[in-house]
C-alpha positions as a Markdown table, in Angstrom:
| # | Residue | x | y | z |
|---|---|---|---|---|
| 1 | Met | -78.5 | 18.9 | -59.0 |
| 2 | Arg | -76.8 | 21.7 | -57.2 |
| 3 | Arg | -73.1 | 22.1 | -58.2 |
| 4 | Thr | -70.7 | 22.5 | -55.3 |
| 5 | Val | -67.3 | 22.5 | -57.0 |
| 6 | Phe | -67.0 | 26.4 | -57.2 |
| 7 | Asn | -67.3 | 29.0 | -54.4 |
| 8 | Glu | -67.8 | 32.8 | -54.4 |
| 9 | Asp | -64.1 | 33.5 | -55.4 |
| 10 | His | -64.4 | 31.3 | -58.4 |
| 11 | Glu | -67.7 | 33.0 | -59.5 |
| 12 | Ala | -66.1 | 36.4 | -59.0 |
| 13 | Phe | -63.3 | 35.3 | -61.2 |
| 14 | Arg | -65.8 | 34.0 | -63.8 |
| 15 | Glu | -67.5 | 37.4 | -64.0 |
| 16 | Thr | -64.1 | 39.2 | -64.5 |
| 17 | Leu | -63.0 | 36.6 | -67.1 |
| 18 | Arg | -66.3 | 36.8 | -69.0 |
| 19 | Ala | -66.1 | 40.6 | -69.3 |
| 20 | Phe | -62.5 | 40.3 | -70.4 |
| 21 | Ile | -63.4 | 37.8 | -73.1 |
| 22 | Glu | -66.2 | 40.0 | -74.4 |
| 23 | Ala | -64.0 | 43.1 | -74.5 |
| 24 | Glu | -60.6 | 41.8 | -75.6 |
| 25 | Val | -61.2 | 38.5 | -77.5 |
| 26 | Val | -64.6 | 38.2 | -79.1 |
| 27 | Pro | -64.2 | 41.4 | -81.3 |
| 28 | Val | -60.9 | 40.2 | -82.8 |
| 29 | Tyr | -61.2 | 36.5 | -82.7 |
| 30 | Asp | -62.0 | 36.1 | -86.4 |
| 31 | Glu | -58.7 | 37.9 | -87.2 |
| 32 | Trp | -56.8 | 35.5 | -85.0 |
| 33 | Phe | -58.6 | 32.6 | -86.6 |
| 34 | Ala | -57.6 | 33.8 | -90.1 |
| 35 | Ala | -54.0 | 34.4 | -89.0 |
| 36 | Gly | -53.7 | 31.0 | -87.4 |
| 37 | Gln | -52.5 | 32.3 | -84.0 |
| 38 | Ala | -53.2 | 34.9 | -81.3 |
| 39 | Pro | -50.9 | 37.9 | -81.3 |
| 40 | Arg | -47.9 | 37.8 | -79.0 |
| 41 | Asp | -49.0 | 41.0 | -77.1 |
| 42 | Phe | -52.3 | 39.3 | -76.1 |
| 43 | Tyr | -50.3 | 37.2 | -73.6 |
| 44 | Tyr | -49.2 | 40.3 | -71.8 |
| 45 | Lys | -52.9 | 41.1 | -71.3 |
| 46 | Leu | -53.4 | 37.7 | -69.8 |
| 47 | Gly | -50.5 | 38.4 | -67.5 |
| 48 | Glu | -52.0 | 41.7 | -66.4 |
| 49 | Leu | -55.3 | 39.9 | -65.7 |
| 50 | Gly | -53.5 | 37.5 | -63.4 |
| 51 | Ile | -54.2 | 34.3 | -65.4 |
| 52 | Phe | -50.6 | 33.1 | -65.4 |
| 53 | Gly | -50.0 | 33.7 | -61.7 |
| 54 | Ile | -52.8 | 31.9 | -60.1 |
| 55 | Asn | -50.8 | 28.9 | -59.1 |
| 56 | Val | -47.4 | 30.7 | -58.8 |
| 57 | Pro | -46.2 | 31.3 | -55.2 |
| 58 | Glu | -46.6 | 34.9 | -53.9 |
| 59 | Glu | -42.9 | 35.5 | -53.5 |
| 60 | Tyr | -42.5 | 35.2 | -57.3 |
| 61 | Gly | -45.4 | 37.5 | -58.2 |
| 62 | Gly | -48.3 | 35.0 | -58.2 |
| 63 | Ala | -51.4 | 34.6 | -56.2 |
| 64 | Gly | -50.2 | 31.5 | -54.4 |
| 65 | Met | -53.3 | 29.4 | -55.0 |
| 66 | Asp | -53.1 | 25.6 | -54.8 |
| 67 | Ser | -56.1 | 24.7 | -56.9 |
| 68 | His | -57.1 | 24.0 | -60.5 |
| 69 | Lys | -60.6 | 25.3 | -60.1 |
| 70 | Phe | -59.7 | 28.7 | -61.6 |
| 71 | Glu | -58.4 | 26.9 | -64.6 |
| 72 | Ala | -61.7 | 25.0 | -64.8 |
| 73 | Val | -63.6 | 28.3 | -64.8 |
| 74 | Leu | -61.3 | 29.4 | -67.7 |
| 75 | Tyr | -62.2 | 26.3 | -69.7 |
| 76 | Glu | -65.9 | 26.9 | -69.2 |
| 77 | Glu | -65.8 | 30.6 | -70.1 |
| 78 | Thr | -63.7 | 30.2 | -73.2 |
| 79 | Ala | -65.9 | 27.4 | -74.5 |
| 80 | Arg | -69.0 | 29.3 | -73.7 |
| 81 | Ala | -67.8 | 32.2 | -75.9 |
| 82 | Gly | -66.5 | 29.9 | -78.6 |
| 83 | Val | -62.9 | 31.2 | -78.3 |
| 84 | Gln | -59.4 | 30.0 | -77.4 |
| 85 | Phe | -56.6 | 31.9 | -75.7 |
| 86 | Gly | -54.1 | 30.9 | -78.4 |
| 87 | Gly | -51.3 | 28.7 | -77.3 |
| 88 | Ser | -51.2 | 30.0 | -73.7 |
| 89 | Gly | -52.9 | 26.9 | -72.2 |
| 90 | Val | -49.6 | 24.9 | -72.3 |
| 91 | His | -47.9 | 27.8 | -70.4 |
| 92 | Val | -50.0 | 27.2 | -67.3 |
| 93 | Leu | -51.4 | 23.7 | -67.6 |
| 94 | Leu | -48.3 | 21.9 | -68.9 |
| 95 | Ala | -45.2 | 24.0 | -68.2 |
| 96 | Leu | -45.9 | 25.4 | -64.8 |
| 97 | Pro | -46.3 | 22.1 | -62.9 |
| 98 | Tyr | -42.8 | 21.2 | -63.9 |
| 99 | Ile | -41.4 | 24.5 | -62.8 |
| 100 | Asn | -43.2 | 24.3 | -59.4 |
| 101 | Met | -42.2 | 20.7 | -58.9 |
| 102 | Leu | -38.6 | 20.6 | -60.2 |
| 103 | Ala | -37.1 | 24.1 | -60.2 |
| 104 | Thr | -34.6 | 25.1 | -57.5 |
| 105 | Asp | -35.2 | 28.4 | -55.6 |
| 106 | Glu | -32.6 | 30.0 | -57.9 |
| 107 | Gln | -34.4 | 28.8 | -61.0 |
| 108 | Lys | -37.7 | 30.0 | -59.7 |
| 109 | Lys | -36.3 | 33.4 | -59.1 |
| 110 | Arg | -35.2 | 33.5 | -62.7 |
| 111 | Tyr | -38.2 | 31.9 | -64.3 |
| 112 | Leu | -41.4 | 32.7 | -62.5 |
| 113 | Pro | -41.6 | 36.6 | -62.4 |
| 114 | Lys | -41.4 | 36.7 | -66.2 |
| 115 | Phe | -43.7 | 33.7 | -66.4 |
| 116 | Val | -46.4 | 35.5 | -64.4 |
| 117 | Thr | -46.3 | 38.7 | -66.6 |
| 118 | Gly | -46.2 | 36.9 | -69.9 |
| 119 | Glu | -42.8 | 38.4 | -70.7 |
| 120 | Glu | -41.5 | 34.8 | -71.1 |
| 121 | Met | -44.0 | 32.3 | -72.5 |
| 122 | Trp | -43.3 | 28.6 | -72.0 |
| 123 | Ala | -44.0 | 25.4 | -73.9 |
| 124 | Ile | -43.0 | 21.8 | -73.5 |
| 125 | Ala | -41.5 | 19.6 | -76.2 |
| 126 | Met | -42.0 | 15.9 | -75.8 |
| 127 | Thr | -43.2 | 14.4 | -79.1 |
| 128 | Glu | -40.8 | 13.7 | -81.9 |
| 129 | Pro | -41.4 | 12.7 | -85.5 |
| 130 | Gly | -42.1 | 9.0 | -85.6 |
| 131 | Thr | -42.5 | 8.4 | -81.9 |
| 132 | Gly | -46.0 | 9.8 | -81.1 |
| 133 | Ser | -47.2 | 8.4 | -77.7 |
| 134 | Asp | -44.0 | 6.3 | -77.3 |
| 135 | Leu | -42.0 | 8.9 | -75.3 |
| 136 | Ala | -39.4 | 6.3 | -74.4 |
| 137 | Gly | -38.5 | 6.1 | -78.1 |
| 138 | Met | -37.3 | 9.7 | -78.3 |
| 139 | Lys | -34.0 | 10.3 | -80.1 |
| 140 | Ser | -33.1 | 13.9 | -79.1 |
| 141 | Thr | -29.9 | 14.0 | -77.1 |
| 142 | Ala | -28.2 | 16.3 | -74.6 |
| 143 | Arg | -24.6 | 15.5 | -73.9 |
| 144 | Leu | -22.7 | 17.2 | -71.0 |
| 145 | Ser | -19.7 | 19.2 | -72.2 |
| 146 | Glu | -16.2 | 18.2 | -71.2 |
| 147 | Asp | -15.9 | 21.2 | -68.8 |
| 148 | Gly | -19.3 | 20.4 | -67.3 |
| 149 | Thr | -20.7 | 23.9 | -67.8 |
| 150 | His | -23.4 | 23.1 | -70.4 |
| 151 | Tyr | -25.2 | 20.4 | -72.3 |
| 152 | Val | -25.1 | 20.1 | -76.1 |
| 153 | Leu | -28.7 | 19.5 | -77.4 |
| 154 | Asn | -29.4 | 18.0 | -80.7 |
| 155 | Gly | -32.7 | 16.6 | -82.2 |
| 156 | Ala | -36.1 | 17.6 | -83.4 |
| 157 | Lys | -39.7 | 17.8 | -81.9 |
| 158 | Thr | -43.1 | 18.2 | -83.5 |
| 159 | Phe | -46.7 | 19.1 | -82.6 |
| 160 | Ile | -45.3 | 21.7 | -80.0 |
| 161 | Thr | -48.2 | 23.9 | -79.1 |
| 162 | Gly | -47.1 | 27.4 | -78.2 |
| 163 | Gly | -43.9 | 26.6 | -80.1 |
| 164 | Val | -43.9 | 29.7 | -82.3 |
| 165 | His | -44.3 | 32.3 | -79.5 |
| 166 | Ala | -42.4 | 30.4 | -76.8 |
| 167 | Asp | -39.5 | 32.2 | -75.1 |
| 168 | Arg | -38.5 | 29.0 | -73.1 |
| 169 | Val | -39.3 | 25.4 | -73.9 |
| 170 | Ile | -39.1 | 22.5 | -71.5 |
| 171 | Val | -37.3 | 20.0 | -73.8 |
| 172 | Cys | -37.1 | 16.3 | -73.1 |
| 173 | Ala | -33.9 | 14.7 | -74.3 |
| 174 | Arg | -31.7 | 11.7 | -73.7 |
| 175 | Thr | -28.7 | 12.2 | -71.4 |
| 176 | Ala | -28.0 | 8.5 | -71.3 |
| 177 | Ala | -28.9 | 5.5 | -73.4 |
| 178 | Pro | -31.9 | 3.3 | -72.4 |
| 179 | Thr | -31.1 | 0.0 | -70.7 |
| 180 | Ala | -32.2 | -3.5 | -71.6 |
| 181 | Glu | -34.4 | -3.5 | -68.5 |
| 182 | Asp | -35.8 | 0.0 | -68.9 |
| 183 | Arg | -36.4 | 1.8 | -72.2 |
| 184 | Arg | -37.4 | 4.9 | -70.2 |
| 185 | His | -34.1 | 5.4 | -68.5 |
| 186 | Gly | -31.9 | 8.3 | -69.5 |
| 187 | Ile | -34.4 | 11.1 | -70.2 |
| 188 | Ser | -33.8 | 14.5 | -68.7 |
| 189 | Leu | -35.7 | 17.8 | -68.8 |
| 190 | Phe | -34.2 | 21.2 | -69.8 |
| 191 | Ala | -35.6 | 24.8 | -69.7 |
| 192 | Val | -34.2 | 25.9 | -73.0 |
| 193 | Asp | -33.9 | 29.6 | -74.0 |
| 194 | Thr | -35.4 | 29.8 | -77.5 |
| 195 | Lys | -32.9 | 32.6 | -78.4 |
| 196 | Ser | -30.0 | 30.1 | -78.1 |
| 197 | Glu | -27.8 | 29.6 | -81.1 |
| 198 | Gly | -28.8 | 26.5 | -83.0 |
| 199 | Tyr | -32.4 | 26.6 | -81.8 |
| 200 | Ser | -34.9 | 27.0 | -84.6 |
| 201 | Val | -38.6 | 27.0 | -85.2 |
| 202 | Gly | -39.7 | 25.1 | -88.3 |
| 203 | Arg | -43.1 | 25.1 | -89.8 |
| 204 | Lys | -46.1 | 26.5 | -88.0 |
| 205 | Leu | -48.3 | 23.5 | -88.5 |
| 206 | Asp | -51.6 | 23.8 | -90.4 |
| 207 | Lys | -54.1 | 22.1 | -88.0 |
| 208 | Leu | -57.6 | 21.0 | -88.5 |
| 209 | Gly | -58.7 | 22.7 | -85.3 |
| 210 | Leu | -57.4 | 24.9 | -82.5 |
| 211 | Arg | -56.5 | 27.4 | -85.2 |
| 212 | Thr | -55.5 | 30.2 | -83.0 |
| 213 | Ser | -52.9 | 28.2 | -81.1 |
| 214 | Asp | -49.4 | 28.3 | -82.6 |
| 215 | Thr | -48.2 | 24.7 | -83.1 |
| 216 | Ala | -44.8 | 24.2 | -84.5 |
| 217 | Glu | -41.9 | 21.9 | -85.4 |
| 218 | Leu | -38.6 | 22.6 | -83.5 |
| 219 | Ala | -35.0 | 21.7 | -84.3 |
| 220 | Phe | -31.9 | 21.8 | -82.2 |
| 221 | Val | -28.4 | 21.8 | -83.7 |
| 222 | Asp | -25.6 | 21.9 | -81.1 |
| 223 | Val | -27.7 | 24.1 | -78.8 |
| 224 | Lys | -25.7 | 25.0 | -75.6 |
| 225 | Val | -27.9 | 24.6 | -72.6 |
| 226 | Pro | -26.3 | 25.8 | -69.3 |
| 227 | Val | -26.3 | 23.2 | -66.5 |
| 228 | Glu | -28.3 | 25.7 | -64.5 |
| 229 | Asp | -31.2 | 25.1 | -66.8 |
| 230 | Leu | -31.5 | 21.3 | -66.1 |
| 231 | Leu | -34.9 | 20.7 | -64.4 |
| 232 | Gly | -34.7 | 18.1 | -61.6 |
| 233 | Glu | -32.2 | 15.3 | -61.7 |
| 234 | Glu | -30.5 | 13.9 | -64.7 |
| 235 | Asn | -32.0 | 10.8 | -66.2 |
| 236 | Lys | -35.2 | 11.0 | -64.2 |
| 237 | Gly | -37.3 | 12.8 | -66.7 |
| 238 | Phe | -39.6 | 10.0 | -67.6 |
| 239 | Ser | -40.8 | 9.7 | -64.0 |
| 240 | Tyr | -41.4 | 13.4 | -63.9 |
| 241 | Leu | -43.4 | 13.3 | -67.1 |
| 242 | Gly | -45.6 | 10.5 | -65.7 |
| 243 | His | -46.1 | 12.4 | -62.4 |
| 244 | Asn | -47.7 | 15.4 | -64.3 |
| 245 | Leu | -49.8 | 13.4 | -66.8 |
| 246 | Ala | -52.7 | 13.2 | -64.4 |
| 247 | Ser | -53.1 | 17.0 | -64.3 |
| 248 | Glu | -52.7 | 17.2 | -68.0 |
| 249 | Arg | -55.4 | 14.6 | -68.7 |
| 250 | Trp | -57.7 | 16.3 | -66.1 |
| 251 | Gly | -57.3 | 19.5 | -68.2 |
| 252 | Ile | -58.2 | 17.8 | -71.4 |
| 253 | Ala | -61.2 | 16.0 | -69.7 |
| 254 | Phe | -62.5 | 19.2 | -68.2 |
| 255 | Gly | -62.0 | 21.2 | -71.4 |
| 256 | Ala | -63.9 | 18.6 | -73.4 |
| 257 | Tyr | -66.8 | 18.6 | -70.9 |
| 258 | Ala | -66.9 | 22.4 | -71.2 |
| 259 | Gln | -67.0 | 22.2 | -75.0 |
| 260 | Ala | -69.9 | 19.7 | -74.9 |
| 261 | Lys | -71.8 | 22.0 | -72.5 |
| 262 | Ala | -71.2 | 25.0 | -74.9 |
| 263 | Ala | -72.3 | 23.0 | -77.9 |
| 264 | Val | -75.7 | 22.3 | -76.3 |
| 265 | Glu | -76.1 | 26.0 | -75.7 |
| 266 | Phe | -75.1 | 26.9 | -79.2 |
| 267 | Ala | -77.6 | 24.4 | -80.6 |
| 268 | Lys | -80.3 | 25.4 | -78.3 |
| 269 | Arg | -80.1 | 29.1 | -79.4 |
| 270 | Tyr | -79.9 | 28.1 | -83.0 |
| 271 | Val | -82.9 | 25.8 | -83.1 |
| 272 | Gln | -85.0 | 28.5 | -81.3 |
| 273 | Glu | -84.1 | 31.1 | -83.9 |
| 274 | Arg | -84.1 | 29.0 | -87.1 |
| 275 | Thr | -87.4 | 28.5 | -88.8 |
| 276 | Val | -88.2 | 25.5 | -91.0 |
| 277 | Phe | -91.5 | 24.7 | -92.7 |
| 278 | Gly | -92.9 | 27.8 | -90.9 |
| 279 | Lys | -91.9 | 26.6 | -87.4 |
| 280 | Pro | -88.8 | 27.0 | -85.2 |
| 281 | Val | -86.6 | 23.9 | -85.4 |
| 282 | Ala | -87.0 | 23.7 | -81.7 |
| 283 | His | -90.7 | 22.9 | -82.2 |
| 284 | Phe | -90.0 | 19.4 | -83.6 |
| 285 | Gln | -89.9 | 16.4 | -81.4 |
| 286 | Asn | -86.6 | 15.1 | -82.9 |
| 287 | Thr | -84.9 | 18.4 | -81.9 |
| 288 | Lys | -86.2 | 18.2 | -78.4 |
| 289 | Phe | -85.2 | 14.5 | -78.0 |
| 290 | Glu | -81.7 | 15.1 | -79.5 |
| 291 | Leu | -81.0 | 18.0 | -77.2 |
| 292 | Ala | -82.4 | 16.2 | -74.2 |
| 293 | Ala | -80.1 | 13.3 | -74.8 |
| 294 | Cys | -77.2 | 15.6 | -75.2 |
| 295 | Gln | -78.0 | 17.4 | -72.0 |
| 296 | Ala | -78.1 | 14.1 | -70.1 |
| 297 | Glu | -74.6 | 13.2 | -71.4 |
| 298 | Val | -73.3 | 16.7 | -70.5 |
| 299 | Asp | -74.7 | 16.3 | -66.9 |
| 300 | Ala | -72.9 | 13.0 | -66.6 |
| 301 | Ala | -69.6 | 14.5 | -67.9 |
| 302 | Glu | -69.9 | 17.4 | -65.6 |
| 303 | Ala | -70.2 | 15.1 | -62.6 |
| 304 | Val | -67.1 | 13.2 | -63.8 |
| 305 | Ala | -65.1 | 16.4 | -64.5 |
| 306 | Asp | -66.1 | 17.9 | -61.1 |
| 307 | Arg | -65.1 | 14.8 | -59.2 |
| 308 | Ala | -61.8 | 14.7 | -61.0 |
| 309 | Thr | -61.2 | 18.3 | -60.1 |
| 310 | Glu | -61.8 | 17.7 | -56.4 |
| 311 | Ala | -59.5 | 14.7 | -56.5 |
| 312 | Leu | -56.8 | 16.6 | -58.3 |
| 313 | Asp | -56.9 | 19.5 | -55.8 |
| 314 | Ala | -56.7 | 17.0 | -53.0 |
| 315 | Gly | -53.7 | 15.4 | -54.5 |
| 316 | Glu | -55.7 | 12.1 | -54.9 |
| 317 | Leu | -56.3 | 11.8 | -58.6 |
| 318 | Thr | -54.7 | 8.6 | -59.7 |
| 319 | Pro | -53.3 | 7.9 | -63.3 |
| 320 | Ala | -56.2 | 5.5 | -63.9 |
| 321 | Glu | -58.8 | 7.9 | -62.6 |
| 322 | Ala | -57.4 | 10.7 | -64.8 |
| 323 | Ala | -57.4 | 8.3 | -67.8 |
| 324 | Ser | -61.0 | 7.3 | -67.1 |
| 325 | Ala | -62.1 | 11.0 | -66.8 |
| 326 | Lys | -60.3 | 11.9 | -70.1 |
| 327 | Leu | -61.7 | 8.9 | -71.9 |
| 328 | Phe | -65.3 | 9.5 | -70.8 |
| 329 | Cys | -65.4 | 13.3 | -71.2 |
| 330 | Thr | -63.7 | 13.3 | -74.6 |
| 331 | Glu | -66.0 | 10.6 | -75.9 |
| 332 | Val | -69.1 | 12.4 | -74.6 |
| 333 | Ala | -67.9 | 15.7 | -76.2 |
| 334 | His | -67.4 | 13.9 | -79.5 |
| 335 | Arg | -70.9 | 12.6 | -79.5 |
| 336 | Val | -72.6 | 15.7 | -78.2 |
| 337 | Ile | -70.8 | 18.2 | -80.5 |
| 338 | Asp | -71.5 | 16.0 | -83.5 |
| 339 | Arg | -75.2 | 15.8 | -82.7 |
| 340 | Cys | -75.4 | 19.6 | -82.0 |
| 341 | Leu | -73.7 | 20.3 | -85.3 |
| 342 | Gln | -76.3 | 18.1 | -87.1 |
| 343 | Leu | -79.1 | 20.3 | -85.6 |
| 344 | His | -77.5 | 23.3 | -87.3 |
| 345 | Gly | -77.9 | 21.7 | -90.7 |
| 346 | Gly | -75.7 | 23.1 | -93.5 |
| 347 | Tyr | -74.9 | 26.2 | -91.4 |
| 348 | Gly | -73.2 | 23.9 | -88.9 |
| 349 | Tyr | -70.5 | 23.2 | -91.5 |
| 350 | Met | -69.6 | 26.9 | -91.9 |
| 351 | Asn | -66.7 | 28.3 | -89.8 |
| 352 | Glu | -68.6 | 31.5 | -89.1 |
| 353 | Tyr | -70.7 | 29.5 | -86.7 |
| 354 | Pro | -69.0 | 28.5 | -83.4 |
| 355 | Ile | -70.3 | 25.0 | -83.6 |
| 356 | Ala | -68.2 | 24.3 | -86.7 |
| 357 | Arg | -65.0 | 25.6 | -85.0 |
| 358 | Leu | -65.9 | 23.7 | -81.9 |
| 359 | Tyr | -66.3 | 20.5 | -83.9 |
| 360 | Ala | -62.8 | 20.8 | -85.3 |
| 361 | Asp | -61.2 | 22.0 | -82.0 |
| 362 | Asn | -62.7 | 19.0 | -80.1 |
| 363 | Arg | -61.3 | 16.3 | -82.3 |
| 364 | Val | -57.8 | 16.4 | -80.9 |
| 365 | Asn | -59.0 | 15.7 | -77.4 |
| 366 | Arg | -59.1 | 12.0 | -78.1 |
| 367 | Ile | -55.5 | 12.1 | -79.4 |
| 368 | Tyr | -53.2 | 14.4 | -77.4 |
| 369 | Gly | -52.3 | 13.8 | -73.8 |
| 370 | Gly | -52.5 | 10.1 | -74.7 |
| 371 | Thr | -55.0 | 8.6 | -77.2 |
| 372 | Ser | -58.3 | 7.1 | -76.2 |
| 373 | Glu | -56.7 | 3.7 | -76.9 |
| 374 | Val | -53.9 | 4.4 | -74.5 |
| 375 | Met | -56.4 | 5.5 | -71.9 |
| 376 | Lys | -58.2 | 2.2 | -72.2 |
| 377 | Met | -54.8 | 0.4 | -71.7 |
| 378 | Ile | -54.2 | 2.3 | -68.5 |
| 379 | Ile | -57.7 | 1.7 | -67.1 |
| 380 | Ala | -57.5 | -2.0 | -68.0 |
| 381 | Lys | -54.2 | -2.4 | -66.3 |
| 382 | Asp | -55.6 | -0.8 | -63.2 |
| 383 | Met | -58.4 | -3.3 | -63.3 |
| 384 | Gly | -55.9 | -6.1 | -63.2 |
| 385 | Leu | -56.5 | -7.1 | -66.8 |
């Protein structure tokens, strides 16, 4: 089946990105993996390459594109090479949509030029210890000062990807108590400067996978946040979070599909090179059948991921469709990567092989952005169940 989701511009970007990965990432990736994060100066290189500015308006230094297809190419190429771009994914996929949607012209003038160059890296802080997917249960507070010039932020967040290197973090906090009718009422979003007094980065969390992305705990003790850094309207934060969940879940779905596709290629190369009982592993019928079954699943996931991409770019991707794409693609990736690791035998369990790292990296896809169980609840509700 001929694929139609990408055009010549996307393929030209793919070639540039592939060359960049081979020159700037692959040779040093083992060092990043051992260190548990990409170096801060790498993000300046991504800025120079234009990665951060694709969906930023031209007047703020970006390319002014209104499409997620270049991000899709990035997912495919990093998976193909068996690498990650550190914690930079949240900078573009998670933080930028909130800036584009909620920031005033004055805020965009302050935020976006440094966003594009990588001078200011952004993250988003939603999850708190003990709340998980229940965002309405967050306890962090932001109280307006008596003189009305700033908010006083207190609380804690966890599992914040990009949290170690972040220069600004979109922090979700309560500016009003929930009501009996609506637990989600009273949440607001703030673009918090991480150099602010009382802001601190706790542990850099030791994760199973995604080892090169810096994921941290954050704490806020009487942090003064200027009113000029409130994003959108006060108390409407939960609706903003819901608005952008579709694009976040699309990203997870497409990334999972790309990982599954890469896993098949890793396994295909391995079984053609590895000899057992005097024959290449690829010679055995079981190997052929396993890879054929995996390829069929990847083909189906590709179709789902591409359809979701087109719908997202058209502004038509519904929450239920995004949930369905995420559920399907992440479950496919789980099955395919596991089977491809099995074909590597004992070597598949060694971190020097990309399939082992991919196996660990993939596991979180069924957890973050909403667990698979939450996705099923969303889909079932849309079905009228």
